[in-house]
Coordinates of C-alpha atoms and ligand atoms in Angstrom, one line a residue:
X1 CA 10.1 -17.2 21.8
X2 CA 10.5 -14.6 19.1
X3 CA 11.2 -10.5 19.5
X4 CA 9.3 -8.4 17.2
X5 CA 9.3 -4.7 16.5
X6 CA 5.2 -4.3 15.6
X7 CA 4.9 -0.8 14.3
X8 CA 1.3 0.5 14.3
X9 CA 0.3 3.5 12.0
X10 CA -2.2 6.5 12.5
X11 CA -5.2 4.8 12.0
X12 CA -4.2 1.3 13.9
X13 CA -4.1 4.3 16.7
X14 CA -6.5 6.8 15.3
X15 CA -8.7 6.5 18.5
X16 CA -8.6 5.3 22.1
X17 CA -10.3 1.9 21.3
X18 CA -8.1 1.4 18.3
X19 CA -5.3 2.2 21.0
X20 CA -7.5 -0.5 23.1
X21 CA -7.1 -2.8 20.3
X22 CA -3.5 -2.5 20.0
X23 CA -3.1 -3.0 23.9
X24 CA -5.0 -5.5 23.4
X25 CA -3.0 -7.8 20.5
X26 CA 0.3 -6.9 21.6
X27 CA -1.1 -8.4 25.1
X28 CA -1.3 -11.7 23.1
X29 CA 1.9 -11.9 21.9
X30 CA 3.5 -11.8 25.2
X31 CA 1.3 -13.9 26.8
X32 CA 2.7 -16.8 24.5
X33 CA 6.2 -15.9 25.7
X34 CA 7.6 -13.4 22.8
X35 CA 8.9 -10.3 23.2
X36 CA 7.4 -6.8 21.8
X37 CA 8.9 -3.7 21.1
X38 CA 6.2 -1.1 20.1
X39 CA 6.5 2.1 17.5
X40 CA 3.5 3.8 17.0
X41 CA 2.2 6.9 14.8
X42 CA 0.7 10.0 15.8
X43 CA -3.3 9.2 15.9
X44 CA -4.6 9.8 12.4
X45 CA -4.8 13.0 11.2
X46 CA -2.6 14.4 13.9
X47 CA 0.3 15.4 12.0
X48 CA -1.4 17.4 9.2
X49 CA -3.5 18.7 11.4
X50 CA -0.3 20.3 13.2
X51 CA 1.1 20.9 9.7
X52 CA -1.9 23.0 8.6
X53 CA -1.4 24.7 12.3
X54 CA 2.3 25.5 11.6
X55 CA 1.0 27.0 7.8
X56 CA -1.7 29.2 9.2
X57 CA 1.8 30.6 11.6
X58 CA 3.7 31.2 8.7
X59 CA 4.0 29.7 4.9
X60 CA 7.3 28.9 5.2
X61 CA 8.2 27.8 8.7
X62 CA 11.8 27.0 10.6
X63 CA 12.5 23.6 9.9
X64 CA 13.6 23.1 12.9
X65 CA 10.5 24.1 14.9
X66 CA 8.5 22.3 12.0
X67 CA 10.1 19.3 14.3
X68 CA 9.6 19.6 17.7
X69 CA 5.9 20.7 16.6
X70 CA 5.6 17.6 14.8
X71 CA 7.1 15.3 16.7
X72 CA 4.7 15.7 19.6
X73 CA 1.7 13.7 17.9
X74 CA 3.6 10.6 18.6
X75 CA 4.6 11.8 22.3
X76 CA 0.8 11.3 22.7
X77 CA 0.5 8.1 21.4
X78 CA 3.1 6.3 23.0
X79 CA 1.8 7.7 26.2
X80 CA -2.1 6.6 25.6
X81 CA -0.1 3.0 24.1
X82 CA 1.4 2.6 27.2
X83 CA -1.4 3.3 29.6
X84 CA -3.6 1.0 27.3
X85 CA -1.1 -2.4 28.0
X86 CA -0.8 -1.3 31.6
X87 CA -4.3 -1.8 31.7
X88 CA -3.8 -4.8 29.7
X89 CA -1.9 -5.8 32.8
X90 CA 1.6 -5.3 30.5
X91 CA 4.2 -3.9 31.9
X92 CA 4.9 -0.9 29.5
X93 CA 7.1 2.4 29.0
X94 CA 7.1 5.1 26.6
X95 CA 10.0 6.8 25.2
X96 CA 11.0 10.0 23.0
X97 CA 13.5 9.1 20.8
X98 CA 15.5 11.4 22.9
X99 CA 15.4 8.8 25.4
X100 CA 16.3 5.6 23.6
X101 CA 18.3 7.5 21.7
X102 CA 17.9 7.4 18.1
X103 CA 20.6 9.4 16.7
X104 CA 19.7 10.9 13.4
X105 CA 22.0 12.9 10.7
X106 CA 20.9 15.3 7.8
X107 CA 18.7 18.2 7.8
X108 CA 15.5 18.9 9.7
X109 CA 12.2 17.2 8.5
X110 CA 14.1 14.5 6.4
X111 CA 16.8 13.5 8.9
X112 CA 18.4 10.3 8.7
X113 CA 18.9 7.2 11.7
X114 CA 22.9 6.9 12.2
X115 CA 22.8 4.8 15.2
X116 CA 20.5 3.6 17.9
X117 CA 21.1 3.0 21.4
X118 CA 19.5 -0.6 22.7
X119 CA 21.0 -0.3 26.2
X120 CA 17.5 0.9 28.0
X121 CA 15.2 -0.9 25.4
X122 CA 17.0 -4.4 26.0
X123 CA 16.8 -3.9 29.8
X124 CA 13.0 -3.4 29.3
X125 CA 12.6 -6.6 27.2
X126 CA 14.5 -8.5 29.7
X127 CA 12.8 -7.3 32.7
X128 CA 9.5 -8.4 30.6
X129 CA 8.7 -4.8 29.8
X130 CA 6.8 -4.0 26.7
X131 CA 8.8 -0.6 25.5
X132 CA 6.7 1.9 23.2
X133 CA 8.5 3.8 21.0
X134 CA 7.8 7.3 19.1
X135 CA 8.2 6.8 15.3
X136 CA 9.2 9.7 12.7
X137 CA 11.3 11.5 15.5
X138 CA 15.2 11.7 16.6
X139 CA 17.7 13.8 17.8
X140 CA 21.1 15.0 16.3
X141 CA 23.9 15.9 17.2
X142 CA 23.4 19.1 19.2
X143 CA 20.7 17.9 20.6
X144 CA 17.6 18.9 18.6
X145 CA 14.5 17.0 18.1
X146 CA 14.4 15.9 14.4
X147 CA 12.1 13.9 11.6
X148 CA 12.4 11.4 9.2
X149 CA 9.9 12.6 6.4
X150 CA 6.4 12.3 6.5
X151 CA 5.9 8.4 6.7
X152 CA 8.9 7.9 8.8
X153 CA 7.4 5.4 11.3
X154 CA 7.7 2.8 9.4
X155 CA 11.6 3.4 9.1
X156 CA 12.0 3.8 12.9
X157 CA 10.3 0.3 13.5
X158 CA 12.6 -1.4 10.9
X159 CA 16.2 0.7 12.0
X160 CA 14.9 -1.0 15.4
X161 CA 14.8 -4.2 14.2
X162 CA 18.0 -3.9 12.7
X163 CA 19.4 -2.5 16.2
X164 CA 17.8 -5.2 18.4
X165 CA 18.0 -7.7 16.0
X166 CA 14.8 -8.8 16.0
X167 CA 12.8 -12.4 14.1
X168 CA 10.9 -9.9 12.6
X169 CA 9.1 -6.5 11.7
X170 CA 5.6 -6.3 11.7
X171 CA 4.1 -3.2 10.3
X172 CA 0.2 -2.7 11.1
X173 CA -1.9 -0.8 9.0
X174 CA -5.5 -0.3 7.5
X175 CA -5.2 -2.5 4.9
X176 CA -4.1 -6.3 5.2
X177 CA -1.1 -6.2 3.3
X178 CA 0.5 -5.4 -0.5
X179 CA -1.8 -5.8 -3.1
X180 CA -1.1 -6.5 -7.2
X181 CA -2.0 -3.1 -7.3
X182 CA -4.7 -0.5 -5.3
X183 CA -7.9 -2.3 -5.3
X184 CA -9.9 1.3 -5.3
X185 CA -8.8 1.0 -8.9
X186 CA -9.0 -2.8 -9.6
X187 CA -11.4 -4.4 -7.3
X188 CA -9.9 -8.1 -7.9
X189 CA -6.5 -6.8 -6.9
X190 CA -4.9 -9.8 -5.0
X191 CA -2.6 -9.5 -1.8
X192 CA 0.7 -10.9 -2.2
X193 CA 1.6 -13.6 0.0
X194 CA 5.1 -12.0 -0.3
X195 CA 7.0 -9.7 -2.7
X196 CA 10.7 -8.8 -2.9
X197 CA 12.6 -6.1 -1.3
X198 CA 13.4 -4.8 -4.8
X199 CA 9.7 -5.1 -5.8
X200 CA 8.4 -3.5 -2.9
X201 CA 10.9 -0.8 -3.5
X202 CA 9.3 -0.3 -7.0
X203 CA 5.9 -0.6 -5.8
X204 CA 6.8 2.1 -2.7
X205 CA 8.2 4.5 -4.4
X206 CA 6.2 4.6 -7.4
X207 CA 3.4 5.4 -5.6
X208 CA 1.9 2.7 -3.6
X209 CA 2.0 4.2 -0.2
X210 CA 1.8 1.3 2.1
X211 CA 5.4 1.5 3.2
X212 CA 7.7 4.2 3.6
X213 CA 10.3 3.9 0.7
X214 CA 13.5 4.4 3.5
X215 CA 12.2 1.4 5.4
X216 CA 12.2 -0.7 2.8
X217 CA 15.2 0.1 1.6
X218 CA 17.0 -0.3 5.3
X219 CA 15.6 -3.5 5.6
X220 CA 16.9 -5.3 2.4
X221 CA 20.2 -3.9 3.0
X222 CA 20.2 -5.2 6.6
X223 CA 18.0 -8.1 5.7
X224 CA 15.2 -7.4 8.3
X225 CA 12.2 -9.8 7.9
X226 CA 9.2 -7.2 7.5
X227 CA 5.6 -8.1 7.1
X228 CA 2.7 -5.9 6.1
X229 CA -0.5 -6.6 8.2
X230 CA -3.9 -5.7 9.0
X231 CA -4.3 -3.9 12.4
X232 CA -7.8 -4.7 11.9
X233 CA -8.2 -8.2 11.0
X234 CA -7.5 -10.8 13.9
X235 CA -5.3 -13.5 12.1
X236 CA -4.3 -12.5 8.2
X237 CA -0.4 -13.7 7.4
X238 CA -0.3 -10.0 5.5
X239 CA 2.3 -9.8 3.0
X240 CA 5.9 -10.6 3.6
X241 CA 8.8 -8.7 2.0
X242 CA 11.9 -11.0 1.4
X243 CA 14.9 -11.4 -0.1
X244 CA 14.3 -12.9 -3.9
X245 CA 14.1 -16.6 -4.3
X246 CA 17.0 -18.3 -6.4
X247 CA 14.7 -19.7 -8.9
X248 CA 13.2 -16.7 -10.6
X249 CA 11.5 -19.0 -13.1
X250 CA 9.2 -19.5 -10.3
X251 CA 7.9 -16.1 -9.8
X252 CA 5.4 -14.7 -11.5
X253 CA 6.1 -12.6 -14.4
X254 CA 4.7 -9.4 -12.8
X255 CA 4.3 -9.4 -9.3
X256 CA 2.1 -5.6 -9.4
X257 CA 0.9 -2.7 -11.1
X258 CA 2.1 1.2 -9.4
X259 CA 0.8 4.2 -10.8
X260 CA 1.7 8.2 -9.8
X261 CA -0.8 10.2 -10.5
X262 CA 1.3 13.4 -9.4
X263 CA 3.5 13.8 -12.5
X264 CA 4.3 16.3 -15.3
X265 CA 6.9 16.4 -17.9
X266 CA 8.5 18.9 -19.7
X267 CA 10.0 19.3 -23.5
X268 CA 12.6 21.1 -24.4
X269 CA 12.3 21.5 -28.4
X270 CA 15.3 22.2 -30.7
X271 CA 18.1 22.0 -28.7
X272 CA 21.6 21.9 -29.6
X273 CA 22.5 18.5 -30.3
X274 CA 26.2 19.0 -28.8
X275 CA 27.7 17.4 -25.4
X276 CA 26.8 18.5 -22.3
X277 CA 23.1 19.4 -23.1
X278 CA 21.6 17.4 -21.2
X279 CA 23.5 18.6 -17.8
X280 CA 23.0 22.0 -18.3
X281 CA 19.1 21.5 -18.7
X282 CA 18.9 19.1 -15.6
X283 CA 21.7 20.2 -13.2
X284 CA 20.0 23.8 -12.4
X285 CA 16.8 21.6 -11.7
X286 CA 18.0 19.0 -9.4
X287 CA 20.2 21.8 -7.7
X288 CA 16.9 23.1 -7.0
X289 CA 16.4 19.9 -4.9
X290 CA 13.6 18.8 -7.5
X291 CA 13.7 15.1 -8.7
X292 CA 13.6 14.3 -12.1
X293 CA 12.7 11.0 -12.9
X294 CA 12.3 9.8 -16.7
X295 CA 14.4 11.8 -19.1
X296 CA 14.3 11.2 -22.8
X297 CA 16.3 12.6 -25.3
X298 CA 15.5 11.7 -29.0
X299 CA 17.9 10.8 -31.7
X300 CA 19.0 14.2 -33.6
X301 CA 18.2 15.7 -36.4
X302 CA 19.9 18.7 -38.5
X303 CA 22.1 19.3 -35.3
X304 CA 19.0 19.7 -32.9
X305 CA 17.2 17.5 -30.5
X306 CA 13.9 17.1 -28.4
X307 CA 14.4 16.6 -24.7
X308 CA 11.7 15.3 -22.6
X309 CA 11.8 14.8 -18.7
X310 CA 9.1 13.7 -16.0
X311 CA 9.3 15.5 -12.8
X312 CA 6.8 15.9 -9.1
X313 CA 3.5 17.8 -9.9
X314 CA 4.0 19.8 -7.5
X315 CA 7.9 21.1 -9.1
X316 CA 6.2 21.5 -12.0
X317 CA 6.0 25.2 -12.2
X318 CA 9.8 25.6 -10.6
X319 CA 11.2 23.0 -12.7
X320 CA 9.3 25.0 -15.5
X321 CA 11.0 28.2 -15.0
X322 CA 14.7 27.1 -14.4
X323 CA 14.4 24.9 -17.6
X324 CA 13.0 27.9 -19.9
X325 CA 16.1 30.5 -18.7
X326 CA 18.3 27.5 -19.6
X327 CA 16.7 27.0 -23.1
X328 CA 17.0 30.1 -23.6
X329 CA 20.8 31.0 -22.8
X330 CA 21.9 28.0 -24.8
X331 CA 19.5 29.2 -27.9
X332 CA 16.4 26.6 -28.1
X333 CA 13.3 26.0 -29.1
X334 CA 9.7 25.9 -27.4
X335 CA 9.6 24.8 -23.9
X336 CA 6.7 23.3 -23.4
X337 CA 5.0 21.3 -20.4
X338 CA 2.1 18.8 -19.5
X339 CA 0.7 18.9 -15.7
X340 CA -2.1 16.1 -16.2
X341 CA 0.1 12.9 -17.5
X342 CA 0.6 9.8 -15.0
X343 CA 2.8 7.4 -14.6
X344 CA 2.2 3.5 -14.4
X345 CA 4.6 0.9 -13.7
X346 CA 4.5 -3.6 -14.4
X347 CA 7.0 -4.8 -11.5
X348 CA 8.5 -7.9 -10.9
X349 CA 11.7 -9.7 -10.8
X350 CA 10.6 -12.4 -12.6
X351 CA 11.2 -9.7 -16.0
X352 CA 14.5 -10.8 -15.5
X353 CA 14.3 -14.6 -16.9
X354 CA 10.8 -13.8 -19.5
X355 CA 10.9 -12.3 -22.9
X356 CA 8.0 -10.1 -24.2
X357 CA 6.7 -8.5 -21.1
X358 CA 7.0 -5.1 -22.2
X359 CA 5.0 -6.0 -26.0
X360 CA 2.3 -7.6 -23.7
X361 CA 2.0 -4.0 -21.2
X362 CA 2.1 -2.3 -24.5
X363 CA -0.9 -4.5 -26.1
X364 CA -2.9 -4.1 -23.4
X365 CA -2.7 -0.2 -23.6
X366 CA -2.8 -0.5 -27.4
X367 CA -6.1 -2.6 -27.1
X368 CA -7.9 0.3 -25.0
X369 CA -6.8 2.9 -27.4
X370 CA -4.5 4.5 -25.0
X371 CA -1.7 6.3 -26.4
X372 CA 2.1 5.9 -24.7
X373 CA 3.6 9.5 -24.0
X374 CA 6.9 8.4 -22.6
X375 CA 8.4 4.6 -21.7
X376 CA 11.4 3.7 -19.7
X377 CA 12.7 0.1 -18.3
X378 CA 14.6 -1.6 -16.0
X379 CA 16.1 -4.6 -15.3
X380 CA 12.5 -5.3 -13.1
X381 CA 10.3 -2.3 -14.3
X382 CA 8.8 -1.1 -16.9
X383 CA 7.4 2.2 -16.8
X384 CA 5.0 4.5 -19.4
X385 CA 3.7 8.0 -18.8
X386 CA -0.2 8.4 -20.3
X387 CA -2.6 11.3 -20.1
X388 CA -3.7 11.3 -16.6
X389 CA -7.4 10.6 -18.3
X390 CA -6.8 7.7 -18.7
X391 CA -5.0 5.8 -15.3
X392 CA -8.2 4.3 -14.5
X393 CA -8.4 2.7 -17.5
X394 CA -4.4 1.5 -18.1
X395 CA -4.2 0.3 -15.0
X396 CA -6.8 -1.9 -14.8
X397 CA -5.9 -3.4 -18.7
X398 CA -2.5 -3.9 -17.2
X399 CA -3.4 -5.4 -14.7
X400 CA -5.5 -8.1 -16.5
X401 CA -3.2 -8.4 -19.3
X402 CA -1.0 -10.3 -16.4
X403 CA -3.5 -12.1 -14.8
X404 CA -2.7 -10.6 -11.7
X405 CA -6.5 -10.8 -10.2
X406 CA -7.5 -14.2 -8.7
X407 CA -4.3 -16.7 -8.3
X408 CA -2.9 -15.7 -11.2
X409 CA 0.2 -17.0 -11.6
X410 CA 0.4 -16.8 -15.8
X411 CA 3.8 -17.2 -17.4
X412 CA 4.3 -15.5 -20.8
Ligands
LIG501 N1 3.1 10.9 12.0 C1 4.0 11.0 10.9 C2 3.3 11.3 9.6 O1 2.0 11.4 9.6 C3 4.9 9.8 10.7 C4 4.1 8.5 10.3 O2 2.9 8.4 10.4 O3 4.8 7.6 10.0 O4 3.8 11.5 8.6
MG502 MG1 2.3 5.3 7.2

């Protein structure tokens, strides 16, 4: 007999017989004897649907009432979930995150989980009740309803894993697990039988959206077993994230390829080449709450240097702004921007023990004529930024360069 926390997304509950379906597999894991504990999503296109509600309000609404508006797509779900294994012949209850409670910290729409309550969800499980669970929502301090961030789900199924802890964390989803890399871009993409925490971290939030970066992040640091699977497929093993294996000569080189397609970078030319440049240019920027993620600074030249940094598409025209008023108190050149480059990352902890995996990413990009705007590395990464012509393209090169389609399992 195991316990599992089996999350199920917006699709896996996008309609009343995908809710069926749901009732219907969780059903089979308790008849075998284990023991369920349900989060679910708001059905599929619920929450931007009430987002797009909220804009058509106001373009800037409270944050706090951008919560309790949001949170109600998953107060429907868990209700229609329940009903569904009741009629499964499950015992079943739903609850608000009010209820449980999952206490959350931080500011509205990206609060934080502190601490969860089990008390009411363990008396459930051992009076062989099947408890559903809203995902994304919480409640602080003072009593307000709160969100984790669009995605949050995901991080509500693992924090309960965590509390409960359960064998395992099962996340369903439209696809049937992690893949080398998307396979809209490269059809041969291969799932993973399992990937690391730190990979998956990579892969998440460089772009890969199967799992909400937070989740993964909470379960490596509380070592929650969590497996990707197919809500749609009867018996797939998915993908399982885990901690890394001690013999790192055994993984593959590259375990996948994450792109971003929402980035742009901007230069600052001719600045000073004096301490503290590079804090005055980025500070105002990330007090504006905008990330910056690659930042390159060249070696100087006649006092001056060129400063290059990748930020969101979307901060583009903020980040912009604050950086020109900067260039300009401290005397600089020509600020100049690029809102069409993307980013494309080779992952995989086996970098750490293989020479040369960076010279083979660059060949391949090399071989398709595609030319490197920007490269940065880590001990498991490596990153370049290209002209957002040509993802398609770099990707897929990439991706055969390390014979991640088939069972690839090439050493360099
Ligand atoms: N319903 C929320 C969203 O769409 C949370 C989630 O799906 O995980 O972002
Ligand atoms: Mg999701």
């Amino acid at each position: 007999m195991a316990l599992y926390v089996q999350k199920f997304g917006g699709t896996s509950v996008g309609s009343v017989e995908r809710i069926r379906a749901v009732a219907e597999r969780v059903a089979r894991f308790v008849a075998t004897g284990d023991q369920v504990v349900v989060v679910v999503s708001a059905m599929s296109g619920e929450t931007n649907r009430l987002v797009d509600l909220a804009q058509a309000i106001h373009s800037d609404p409270e944050e706090r009432e951008m919560d309790v508006l949001l949170a109600s797509g998953e107060q429907v779900s868990i209700a229609l979930t329940a009903m569904a294994l009741i009629d499964q012949g499950v015992a079943a209850r739903s609850y608000l995150a009010d209820q449980v409670a999952i206490h959350t910290q931080g500011q509205h729409t990206r609060s934080r989980i502190k601490k969860i309550d089990t008390e009411r969800l363990r008396a459930d499980i051992e009076a062989g009740r099947v408890p559903v669970v809203a995902g994304f929502q919480g409640v602080d301090g003072d009593g307000n309803v709160t969100t984790l961030g669009r995605g949050g789900s995901d991080t509500t199924a693992v924090a309960l894993a965590a509390a409960l802890e359960a064998d395992e964390c099962q996340i369903y989803t439209d696809v049937d697990g992690v893949y080398t890399t998307d396979p809209r871009v490269v059809p041969d993409a291969r799932r993973l039988d399992r990937i690391t925490f730190e990979e998956m971290l990579e892969m998440a939030s460089l772009g890969a959206k199967v799992l909400h970066p937070r989740s993964v992040e909470f379960a490596g640091k509380y070592g929650i077993a969590l497996r990707v699977l197919s809500s749609f497929e009867d018996d797939g093993p998915g993908t399982l994230i885990t901690v890394e294996e001690s013999n790192t000569m055994e993984q593959p080189v590259v375990s996948g390829i994450a792109f971003a397609r929402d980035e742009a970078k901007i230069t600052v030319q001719g600045a000073p080449d004096v301490p503290g440049v590079a804090s005055k240019m980025i500070g105002p920027v990330s007090a504006a709450g905008i990330d910056v993620d690659m930042i390159v600074q060249n070696v100087g030249a006649a006092g001056q240097t060129d400063f290059t940094f990748t930020v969101k598409r979307g901060d583009y025209a903020d980040a912009m702004r604050l950086v020109r008023s900067v260039a300009d108190e401290m005397g600089a050149g020509e600020v100049t921007g690029d809102n069409r480059i993307v980013k494309i990352s080779a992952v995989g902890v086996g970098m750490r023990s293989h020479a040369g995996v960076a010279m083979r990413m660059f060949d391949a990009l090399a071989a398709e004529n595609i030319n490197i705007q920007m490269i940065s590395t880590s001990e498991i990464k490596i990153s370049v930024v290209v002209d957002e012509k040509y993802l398609e393209l770099a990707v897929r090169a990439i991706h055969e360069a390390f014979e991640l389609s088939g069972n690839g399992k090439e050493e360099v």
